[in-house]
Amino acid sequence: MCDINKTKFFYFLMCMAGFLVILMPVGTANLIFGYMLGDSPCTSCWGQRESMIFIGVAALFIVRYGIKGKFLAFLLIATAFGLWQSFNHISWHAHRDLDQGFGLPIFGLHTYFWAEVVFWAVVLLLGVIFAFAPKFGSFEKEMEGASFRKLTKFNLAAMVIVAFIVASNVFQAFVSTGPVPYSGQGDPVRFSLNPKYIIWSDAGWSKSWKSFSVLGPRDVKDPDFAFAPASEKLGIKFDNNTSNAPFVNIDENLKIANETKIDFAKAINTLDYINGEYVASSKWDVFFLDNNFSVKEKFLLDPYYSATINPIVAIIPYMNDKYLLMGSNKTFLRFAKNPNADDALQYAHFMEGADKFEGTGKDLGRGRVDTIRAKFHHILSTTADDKFMYIATVPNNKDAKTFVISKISLADRVLSAEFTPKANLKEGRSLGDLYITSMAYKDGKIYALSKKYNVIVVIDTNKEEVVKTISYPQSITNARSLFFKDGKINILSYQDNTNILYTLD
């Protein structure tokens, strides 16, 4: 008798949980927010509301037909999917400033946040309900061989109310969203029964499936590296004809003064001349070379320790005796040379060379540059003046027009400003047509090397303006790095499986 009472109590709790999940969040959102306050859910909000309805109905199915594995499985799957939906929705707005959000706030928090609370509450409630569950044999005994359970008055009342709320949601969804193929709106207008203000749209559906990816806007392919060409997957043609550049005028034309083939086993992705020696990198390998390009010292970075560093795209001097290494994902390592380094202490940063380099210590270590306008773009270049370092975006398979330079304080490595330089461009063109693979700083100006169209863009950082455009020969087909040595521009290109250093004048 005790087990039968426990079973009935279990079903009471299950009915109460399913009823409340639909009555409170779904009913309140539909009846009060929708009809009374005019709130109209966006596509994601509708998806979360549907998941709540599925959870509530699954719980009532258990109350009606008894506890079955398929009902429990569906309830858990719907909860997991709802958690993903709400987390995904929150992530779109989590970075926003104080009181910025979407939809009606409840106690200062917007509705999409409360959806996350509801789904976690379902997980908690399920745990509590099963804590009061009897032995599983008593569930069949309570059914007495019937195919469905007898309903109490409370069960019946709960199901009628739930049916009404579900029907009301169907009605509201039809009015505000429309029939197939319409799919709702990302930014819905206020709910209204007046046909004049009702908008049915299939824009979200039709756009989503043209380039569907579970990563959404983060489905950005890796940029073009010397060791990994990416023209095809990026959908970018690397044209070396300067006349096709986006600029109205080219102010200066450089010529090759000297050409040196570097006998090196790897494709060099970055090269600079720092403190009287060449510093090169290829993926996660870093080499310090003498003037004959012989390796003096080297290390192999562990890219996955702490803050993951994507392939190295620049190495610049930092605080006189140190260096800053930047990855294409805007994650960096501040490191220094030390022939007597404690390899056990430095083991975390370096897979090779931990006895000669330091990444742990004062003014050393890893960090990330957090940007705003460059958030969904990789970089292939970094340079610095006395106070700031600068990084520039490269176009990708999702956005081939945006070009942003981010200005980061060297003191704390925090974003200080972002800008798109003013420039005299041809009609319909943008600086995003360029593909900046390297930058160097000289006399208050950034010299940005574009592999595409074989141009060097000179940017005044104070005016935030392109003040000069320079072309370099078309025979340099895969420009990777630009640096100044002895007052002359040097460009490294990896072509025909050979690293070639060009000195220009």
Coordinates of C-alpha atoms in Angstrom, one line a residue:
M1 CA 0.0 0.0 0.0
C2 CA 2.9 2.3 0.8
D3 CA 4.4 1.8 -2.6
I4 CA 1.1 2.6 -4.3
N5 CA 0.8 5.8 -2.4
K6 CA 4.4 6.7 -3.4
T7 CA 3.5 6.0 -7.0
K8 CA 0.4 8.2 -6.9
F9 CA 2.5 11.0 -5.3
F10 CA 5.1 10.5 -8.0
Y11 CA 2.5 11.1 -10.7
F12 CA 1.1 14.0 -8.7
L13 CA 4.5 15.6 -8.8
M14 CA 5.0 14.8 -12.4
C15 CA 1.6 16.4 -13.3
M16 CA 2.4 19.4 -11.2
A17 CA 5.7 19.9 -12.9
G18 CA 4.3 19.5 -16.4
F19 CA 1.4 21.8 -15.6
L20 CA 3.7 24.5 -14.0
V21 CA 6.2 24.5 -16.9
I22 CA 3.4 25.3 -19.3
L23 CA 1.3 27.5 -17.0
M24 CA 4.0 29.8 -15.7
P25 CA 6.6 30.6 -18.4
V26 CA 4.5 29.6 -21.5
G27 CA 1.2 30.8 -20.2
T28 CA 2.6 34.1 -18.8
A29 CA 4.5 34.8 -22.0
N30 CA 1.5 34.1 -24.2
L31 CA -1.4 35.6 -22.2
I32 CA 0.1 38.5 -20.3
F33 CA 3.2 39.4 -22.4
G34 CA 1.6 38.6 -25.7
Y35 CA -2.0 39.7 -25.6
M36 CA -1.8 42.3 -22.9
L37 CA 1.6 43.9 -23.4
G38 CA 2.0 43.2 -27.1
D39 CA 5.3 41.2 -26.8
S40 CA 5.9 39.1 -29.9
P41 CA 8.6 36.3 -29.7
C42 CA 11.5 36.2 -32.1
T43 CA 12.2 33.0 -34.0
S44 CA 14.6 31.7 -31.2
C45 CA 12.0 32.6 -28.5
W46 CA 9.4 30.6 -30.3
G47 CA 11.8 27.7 -30.4
Q48 CA 12.4 27.8 -26.7
R49 CA 8.7 28.2 -26.0
E50 CA 8.0 25.1 -28.1
S51 CA 10.6 23.1 -26.1
M52 CA 8.9 24.1 -22.9
I53 CA 5.6 22.9 -24.3
F54 CA 7.1 19.6 -25.4
I55 CA 8.5 19.1 -21.9
G56 CA 5.2 19.8 -20.2
V57 CA 3.2 17.6 -22.6
A58 CA 5.7 14.8 -22.2
A59 CA 5.3 15.0 -18.4
L60 CA 1.5 14.8 -18.8
F61 CA 1.8 11.8 -21.2
I62 CA 3.7 10.1 -18.4
V63 CA 0.8 11.0 -16.0
R64 CA -1.7 9.5 -18.5
Y65 CA 0.1 6.5 -19.9
G66 CA 2.4 5.6 -17.1
I67 CA 6.2 5.9 -16.9
K68 CA 7.8 4.6 -20.1
G69 CA 11.3 4.9 -21.3
K70 CA 10.3 6.7 -24.6
F71 CA 8.5 9.4 -22.7
L72 CA 11.4 10.0 -20.3
A73 CA 13.8 10.0 -23.2
F74 CA 11.8 12.6 -25.1
L75 CA 11.5 14.7 -22.0
L76 CA 15.3 14.7 -21.5
I77 CA 16.0 15.3 -25.2
A78 CA 13.6 18.3 -25.2
T79 CA 15.2 19.7 -22.1
A80 CA 18.7 19.3 -23.5
F81 CA 17.7 21.0 -26.8
G82 CA 16.0 23.8 -24.8
L83 CA 19.1 24.4 -22.8
W84 CA 21.1 24.7 -26.1
Q85 CA 18.5 27.0 -27.6
S86 CA 18.5 29.3 -24.6
F87 CA 22.3 29.3 -24.2
N88 CA 22.7 30.1 -27.9
H89 CA 20.2 33.0 -27.5
I90 CA 21.9 34.4 -24.4
S91 CA 25.3 34.3 -26.2
W92 CA 24.1 36.8 -28.8
H93 CA 23.4 39.4 -26.1
A94 CA 25.8 38.5 -23.2
H95 CA 28.5 40.9 -24.4
R96 CA 26.2 43.9 -24.5
D97 CA 26.5 46.9 -22.2
L98 CA 24.4 47.6 -19.1
D99 CA 20.6 47.3 -19.7
Q100 CA 21.1 46.5 -23.4
G101 CA 19.1 43.5 -24.5
F102 CA 16.1 42.2 -26.4
G103 CA 12.4 41.9 -25.4
L104 CA 10.7 42.5 -22.1
P105 CA 12.7 42.5 -18.9
I106 CA 11.6 40.6 -15.9
F107 CA 13.3 41.7 -12.6
G108 CA 15.9 43.4 -14.8
L109 CA 16.6 40.3 -16.9
H110 CA 15.3 39.7 -20.4
T111 CA 13.0 36.8 -21.3
Y112 CA 15.7 34.7 -23.1
F113 CA 17.6 34.6 -19.8
W114 CA 14.6 33.2 -17.9
A115 CA 14.3 30.5 -20.5
E116 CA 17.7 29.2 -19.4
V117 CA 16.4 29.3 -15.8
V118 CA 13.3 27.3 -16.7
F119 CA 15.2 24.5 -18.5
W120 CA 17.6 24.1 -15.6
A121 CA 14.6 24.1 -13.2
V122 CA 13.2 21.2 -15.2
V123 CA 16.5 19.3 -14.6
L124 CA 16.3 20.1 -10.9
L125 CA 12.6 19.1 -10.7
L126 CA 13.2 15.8 -12.4
G127 CA 15.9 15.1 -9.8
V128 CA 13.5 16.0 -7.0
I129 CA 10.6 13.9 -8.5
F130 CA 12.7 10.8 -9.0
A131 CA 14.0 11.2 -5.4
F132 CA 10.4 10.4 -4.3
A133 CA 9.9 7.6 -6.9
P134 CA 8.9 4.2 -5.6
K135 CA 10.3 0.9 -6.8
F136 CA 9.8 0.5 -10.5
G137 CA 7.6 -2.6 -10.1
S138 CA 5.0 -0.5 -8.3
F139 CA 4.4 1.5 -11.5
E140 CA 3.0 -1.5 -13.3
K141 CA 1.1 -2.6 -10.3
E142 CA -0.6 0.8 -10.0
M143 CA -1.6 0.6 -13.7
E144 CA -3.5 -2.7 -12.9
G145 CA -2.9 -3.9 -16.5
A146 CA -4.6 -1.0 -18.1
S147 CA -3.2 0.8 -21.1
F148 CA -3.6 4.2 -19.5
R149 CA -4.1 5.5 -16.0
K150 CA -7.2 6.9 -14.4
L151 CA -7.1 10.6 -14.1
T152 CA -7.8 12.6 -11.0
K153 CA -9.7 15.8 -11.1
F154 CA -6.5 17.7 -10.7
N155 CA -4.9 15.7 -13.6
L156 CA -7.9 16.5 -15.8
A157 CA -8.0 20.2 -14.9
A158 CA -4.3 20.5 -15.6
M159 CA -4.6 18.9 -19.0
V160 CA -7.5 21.1 -20.0
I161 CA -5.7 24.3 -19.0
V162 CA -2.5 23.1 -20.8
A163 CA -4.5 22.3 -23.9
F164 CA -6.0 25.9 -23.8
I165 CA -2.5 27.5 -23.4
V166 CA -1.0 25.4 -26.2
A167 CA -4.0 26.3 -28.5
S168 CA -3.6 30.0 -27.6
N169 CA 0.1 29.8 -28.4
V170 CA -0.7 28.1 -31.8
F171 CA -3.1 31.0 -32.5
Q172 CA -0.5 33.7 -31.5
A173 CA 2.2 31.9 -33.5
F174 CA 0.0 31.8 -36.6
V175 CA -1.0 35.4 -36.3
S176 CA 2.5 36.8 -35.8
T177 CA 4.5 34.2 -37.8
G178 CA 2.2 32.8 -40.5
P179 CA 1.9 29.4 -42.2
V180 CA 4.7 27.6 -44.0
P181 CA 7.0 28.8 -45.6
Y182 CA 6.9 31.8 -43.3
S183 CA 9.2 31.4 -40.3
G184 CA 8.9 34.4 -38.0
Q185 CA 11.2 37.3 -37.5
G186 CA 14.5 37.9 -35.8
D187 CA 13.3 41.4 -34.8
P188 CA 9.5 41.0 -34.5
V189 CA 7.2 44.0 -34.3
R190 CA 4.6 44.2 -31.4
F191 CA 1.9 41.6 -31.5
S192 CA -1.3 42.9 -33.0
L193 CA -4.6 41.4 -34.3
N194 CA -4.8 44.3 -36.8
P195 CA -3.8 42.9 -40.3
K196 CA -2.2 46.2 -41.1
Y197 CA 0.6 45.6 -38.5
I198 CA 1.1 41.8 -39.1
I199 CA 4.3 40.9 -40.9
W200 CA 4.8 37.4 -42.3
S201 CA 8.4 36.8 -43.5
D202 CA 10.5 33.9 -44.8
A203 CA 13.8 35.8 -44.7
G204 CA 15.2 34.0 -41.7
W205 CA 14.4 30.6 -43.2
S206 CA 15.6 31.3 -46.8
K207 CA 18.8 33.0 -45.7
S208 CA 19.7 30.4 -43.1
W209 CA 19.8 27.5 -45.5
K210 CA 21.8 29.2 -48.2
S211 CA 25.0 28.8 -46.0
F212 CA 23.9 26.6 -43.1
S213 CA 26.4 25.8 -40.4
V214 CA 26.0 24.7 -36.8
L215 CA 28.8 27.3 -36.1
G216 CA 26.6 30.2 -37.4
P217 CA 28.7 33.4 -37.9
R218 CA 31.7 31.6 -36.4
D219 CA 32.0 29.3 -39.4
V220 CA 35.0 31.3 -40.6
K221 CA 37.7 29.4 -42.5
D222 CA 41.3 29.7 -41.5
P223 CA 43.2 32.5 -43.3
D224 CA 45.8 32.0 -46.0
F225 CA 49.2 31.0 -44.6
A226 CA 52.5 30.4 -46.4
F227 CA 52.4 26.8 -45.3
A228 CA 48.6 26.4 -46.0
P229 CA 47.2 28.2 -49.0
A230 CA 43.4 28.9 -48.6
S231 CA 42.2 30.7 -51.7
E232 CA 39.6 28.2 -52.6
K233 CA 38.0 27.7 -49.2
L234 CA 38.0 31.4 -48.6
G235 CA 36.5 32.2 -52.0
I236 CA 39.2 34.8 -52.6
K237 CA 41.3 35.1 -55.8
F238 CA 44.7 36.5 -55.1
D239 CA 45.2 38.8 -58.0
N240 CA 48.7 40.3 -58.3
N241 CA 47.7 43.0 -60.8
T242 CA 48.0 46.4 -59.1
S243 CA 45.7 48.1 -61.6
N244 CA 42.8 46.1 -60.1
A245 CA 43.5 47.5 -56.6
P246 CA 40.6 49.4 -55.0
F247 CA 42.5 52.8 -55.0
V248 CA 41.9 55.6 -57.4
N249 CA 45.6 56.4 -57.6
I250 CA 48.9 54.6 -56.9
D251 CA 51.4 57.2 -55.6
E252 CA 54.7 55.3 -55.9
N253 CA 56.0 52.2 -57.6
L254 CA 58.8 50.1 -56.0
K255 CA 61.3 48.0 -57.9
I256 CA 63.4 45.1 -56.9
A257 CA 66.9 46.1 -55.9
N258 CA 68.0 42.7 -54.6
E259 CA 66.6 39.1 -54.4
T260 CA 67.8 36.5 -52.0
K261 CA 66.7 32.9 -51.9
I262 CA 66.6 31.6 -48.3
D263 CA 67.7 28.0 -48.0
F264 CA 65.2 27.0 -45.4
A265 CA 63.3 23.7 -44.9
K266 CA 59.9 25.2 -43.9
A267 CA 57.6 27.8 -45.5
I268 CA 58.3 31.0 -43.6
N269 CA 55.1 32.7 -42.6
T270 CA 56.5 35.7 -40.9
L271 CA 59.9 37.4 -41.0
D272 CA 61.2 40.5 -39.3
Y273 CA 64.6 42.1 -38.4
I274 CA 64.8 42.8 -34.7
N275 CA 67.8 43.8 -32.7
G276 CA 70.3 42.8 -35.4
E277 CA 68.9 39.4 -36.2
Y278 CA 66.1 37.9 -38.3
V279 CA 63.2 36.4 -36.5
A280 CA 61.1 33.9 -38.5
S281 CA 58.1 31.7 -37.8
S282 CA 56.3 28.8 -39.6
K283 CA 53.1 27.7 -38.0
W284 CA 54.2 27.2 -34.3
D285 CA 58.0 27.1 -34.9
V286 CA 60.0 30.2 -34.2
F287 CA 63.6 30.7 -35.4
F288 CA 66.2 33.3 -34.6
L289 CA 68.5 33.6 -37.7
D290 CA 71.9 35.3 -38.3
N291 CA 72.5 37.5 -41.3
N292 CA 73.2 34.4 -43.4
F293 CA 69.8 33.0 -42.4
S294 CA 71.4 30.2 -40.3
V295 CA 69.5 29.1 -37.2
K296 CA 70.9 30.4 -34.0
E297 CA 68.1 29.6 -31.6
K298 CA 64.6 28.2 -32.0
F299 CA 61.6 27.0 -30.1
L300 CA 58.4 25.1 -30.8
L301 CA 55.3 26.6 -29.2
D302 CA 52.7 24.6 -27.4
P303 CA 49.7 26.2 -29.0
Y304 CA 47.1 24.6 -26.7
Y305 CA 48.3 25.5 -23.3
S306 CA 46.0 27.9 -21.4
A307 CA 45.1 30.3 -24.2
T308 CA 45.1 28.6 -27.5
I309 CA 47.3 30.3 -30.1
N310 CA 46.4 29.8 -33.7
P311 CA 49.4 29.8 -36.2
I312 CA 51.8 32.6 -35.6
V313 CA 51.3 35.6 -37.8
A314 CA 53.7 38.2 -36.2
I315 CA 56.6 38.6 -33.8
I316 CA 57.3 42.1 -32.6
P317 CA 59.7 43.6 -30.0
Y318 CA 58.2 44.2 -26.6
M319 CA 59.6 46.2 -23.7
N320 CA 63.1 46.5 -25.2
D321 CA 64.4 43.0 -24.3
K322 CA 61.3 40.9 -24.9
Y323 CA 59.1 39.8 -27.7
L324 CA 55.4 39.5 -28.4
L325 CA 54.2 36.6 -30.5
M326 CA 50.7 36.9 -32.1
G327 CA 48.4 34.2 -33.4
S328 CA 45.8 34.6 -36.1
N329 CA 43.1 34.3 -33.5
K330 CA 44.4 37.5 -31.7
T331 CA 45.9 35.4 -28.8
F332 CA 49.5 36.3 -27.9
L333 CA 52.5 35.2 -25.9
R334 CA 55.0 37.6 -24.4
F335 CA 58.3 35.8 -24.2
A336 CA 62.0 36.4 -23.7
K337 CA 65.3 34.8 -24.4
N338 CA 67.2 33.2 -21.4
P339 CA 70.0 30.7 -22.1
N340 CA 69.6 29.5 -18.5
A341 CA 65.8 29.2 -18.5
D342 CA 64.3 26.7 -16.1
D343 CA 62.9 24.1 -18.6
A344 CA 60.5 22.7 -15.9
L345 CA 59.0 26.1 -15.3
Q346 CA 58.8 27.0 -19.0
Y347 CA 57.6 23.5 -20.1
A348 CA 54.0 24.7 -20.3
H349 CA 54.7 27.2 -23.1
F350 CA 57.3 25.4 -25.2
M351 CA 57.3 21.9 -26.7
E352 CA 61.0 22.5 -27.6
G353 CA 63.3 25.2 -26.4
A354 CA 62.0 25.6 -22.8
D355 CA 65.6 25.7 -21.6
K356 CA 66.5 28.8 -23.7
F357 CA 63.2 30.8 -23.7
E358 CA 60.8 32.0 -21.1
G359 CA 57.0 32.5 -21.3
T360 CA 56.4 32.5 -17.6
G361 CA 57.7 35.4 -15.4
K362 CA 57.4 39.1 -14.9
D363 CA 55.8 40.9 -17.9
L364 CA 55.6 37.5 -19.7
G365 CA 52.7 35.1 -20.5
R366 CA 49.7 34.6 -22.7
G367 CA 46.7 36.8 -23.3
R368 CA 43.9 37.5 -25.7
V369 CA 42.9 40.7 -27.5
D370 CA 39.2 41.2 -27.2
T371 CA 37.8 43.2 -30.2
I372 CA 34.4 44.5 -31.1
R373 CA 34.2 45.2 -34.8
A374 CA 36.9 42.6 -35.6
K375 CA 35.3 39.8 -33.5
F376 CA 34.5 37.5 -36.5
H377 CA 37.8 38.1 -38.4
H378 CA 41.2 36.6 -38.3
I379 CA 44.4 38.7 -38.5
L380 CA 47.7 38.1 -40.3
S381 CA 49.6 41.1 -39.1
T382 CA 50.8 43.0 -36.0
T383 CA 52.9 46.1 -35.5
A384 CA 53.5 48.5 -32.6
D385 CA 54.7 52.0 -31.7
D386 CA 55.8 53.1 -28.2
K387 CA 52.3 52.9 -26.6
F388 CA 50.1 50.8 -28.8
M389 CA 50.1 47.7 -31.0
Y390 CA 47.9 47.4 -34.1
I391 CA 46.3 44.5 -35.8
A392 CA 44.4 44.4 -39.1
T393 CA 41.6 42.1 -40.2
V394 CA 41.6 39.9 -43.3
P395 CA 38.5 39.1 -45.4
N396 CA 37.0 35.6 -45.1
N397 CA 34.4 33.3 -46.5
K398 CA 31.7 35.1 -44.5
D399 CA 32.7 38.7 -44.9
A400 CA 34.9 39.9 -47.7
K401 CA 34.3 43.6 -47.3
T402 CA 35.1 44.6 -43.7
F403 CA 38.5 46.0 -42.9
V404 CA 39.2 47.1 -39.3
I405 CA 42.4 48.1 -37.6
S406 CA 42.3 47.5 -33.8
K407 CA 44.5 49.7 -31.5
I408 CA 45.6 47.9 -28.3
S409 CA 47.4 49.4 -25.4
L410 CA 50.8 47.8 -24.8
A411 CA 50.5 48.6 -21.1
D412 CA 47.6 46.3 -20.4
R413 CA 46.9 44.7 -23.8
V414 CA 43.3 46.0 -23.8
L415 CA 41.5 47.4 -26.8
S416 CA 41.7 51.2 -27.0
A417 CA 40.2 52.0 -30.4
E418 CA 39.1 50.5 -33.7
F419 CA 38.9 52.2 -37.1
T420 CA 38.5 51.8 -40.8
P421 CA 41.0 54.2 -42.4
K422 CA 39.6 56.8 -44.8
A423 CA 40.8 56.3 -48.3
N424 CA 40.3 57.5 -51.9
L425 CA 38.7 54.4 -53.4
K426 CA 37.1 53.5 -56.7
E427 CA 33.3 53.4 -56.7
G428 CA 31.9 50.3 -55.1
R429 CA 35.2 49.2 -53.6
S430 CA 36.4 48.8 -50.0
L431 CA 39.6 48.3 -48.1
G432 CA 38.2 44.8 -47.4
D433 CA 39.3 44.0 -51.0
L434 CA 42.9 43.9 -49.7
Y435 CA 44.5 41.0 -48.0
I436 CA 47.0 42.4 -45.4
T437 CA 49.6 39.8 -44.5
S438 CA 52.1 42.0 -42.6
M439 CA 52.4 45.5 -41.1
A440 CA 55.4 47.6 -40.1
Y441 CA 55.5 50.9 -38.2
K442 CA 57.8 53.8 -39.2
D443 CA 57.7 57.5 -38.5
G444 CA 54.1 57.6 -37.2
K445 CA 52.7 55.5 -40.0
I446 CA 51.7 51.9 -40.6
Y447 CA 53.0 50.2 -43.7
A448 CA 50.4 47.5 -44.5
L449 CA 51.4 44.9 -47.0
S450 CA 48.6 43.4 -49.2
K451 CA 49.3 40.1 -50.8
K452 CA 46.4 40.9 -53.1
Y453 CA 46.9 43.5 -55.8
N454 CA 50.6 43.9 -54.7
V455 CA 50.1 47.2 -52.8
I456 CA 51.5 48.7 -49.7
V457 CA 49.1 50.9 -47.9
V458 CA 50.6 53.7 -45.8
I459 CA 48.2 54.6 -42.9
D460 CA 48.5 57.7 -40.7
T461 CA 47.4 56.4 -37.2
N462 CA 46.6 59.9 -36.0
K463 CA 44.4 60.9 -39.0
E464 CA 43.1 57.3 -39.4
E465 CA 43.6 57.8 -43.1
V466 CA 45.4 56.2 -46.0
V467 CA 48.0 58.8 -46.9
K468 CA 49.9 56.9 -49.6
T469 CA 49.7 53.9 -51.8
I470 CA 52.7 52.0 -53.1
S471 CA 52.9 49.2 -55.6
Y472 CA 55.5 46.4 -55.7
P473 CA 56.3 44.1 -58.7
Q474 CA 53.9 41.5 -59.9
S475 CA 56.7 38.9 -59.8
I476 CA 56.2 38.8 -56.0
T477 CA 53.2 36.5 -56.0
N478 CA 52.8 35.5 -52.3
A479 CA 54.0 38.3 -50.1
R480 CA 54.0 37.3 -46.4
S481 CA 56.1 39.8 -44.5
L482 CA 57.2 43.4 -44.7
F483 CA 60.0 45.0 -42.6
F484 CA 62.5 47.9 -42.8
K485 CA 66.2 47.2 -42.8
D486 CA 68.8 49.9 -43.4
G487 CA 66.0 52.2 -44.3
K488 CA 64.7 50.0 -47.2
I489 CA 61.6 48.0 -47.5
N490 CA 62.0 44.2 -47.5
I491 CA 59.3 41.8 -48.5
L492 CA 59.4 38.0 -47.9
S493 CA 57.5 35.9 -50.4
Y494 CA 57.0 32.1 -50.4
Q495 CA 56.6 31.0 -54.0
D496 CA 57.6 28.0 -56.1
N497 CA 58.3 26.2 -52.7
T498 CA 61.0 28.7 -52.0
N499 CA 61.4 31.5 -49.4
I500 CA 62.6 34.6 -51.3
L501 CA 63.5 37.9 -49.6
Y502 CA 63.2 41.0 -51.9
T503 CA 64.8 44.3 -51.1
L504 CA 63.0 47.2 -52.8
D505 CA 63.7 50.8 -53.7

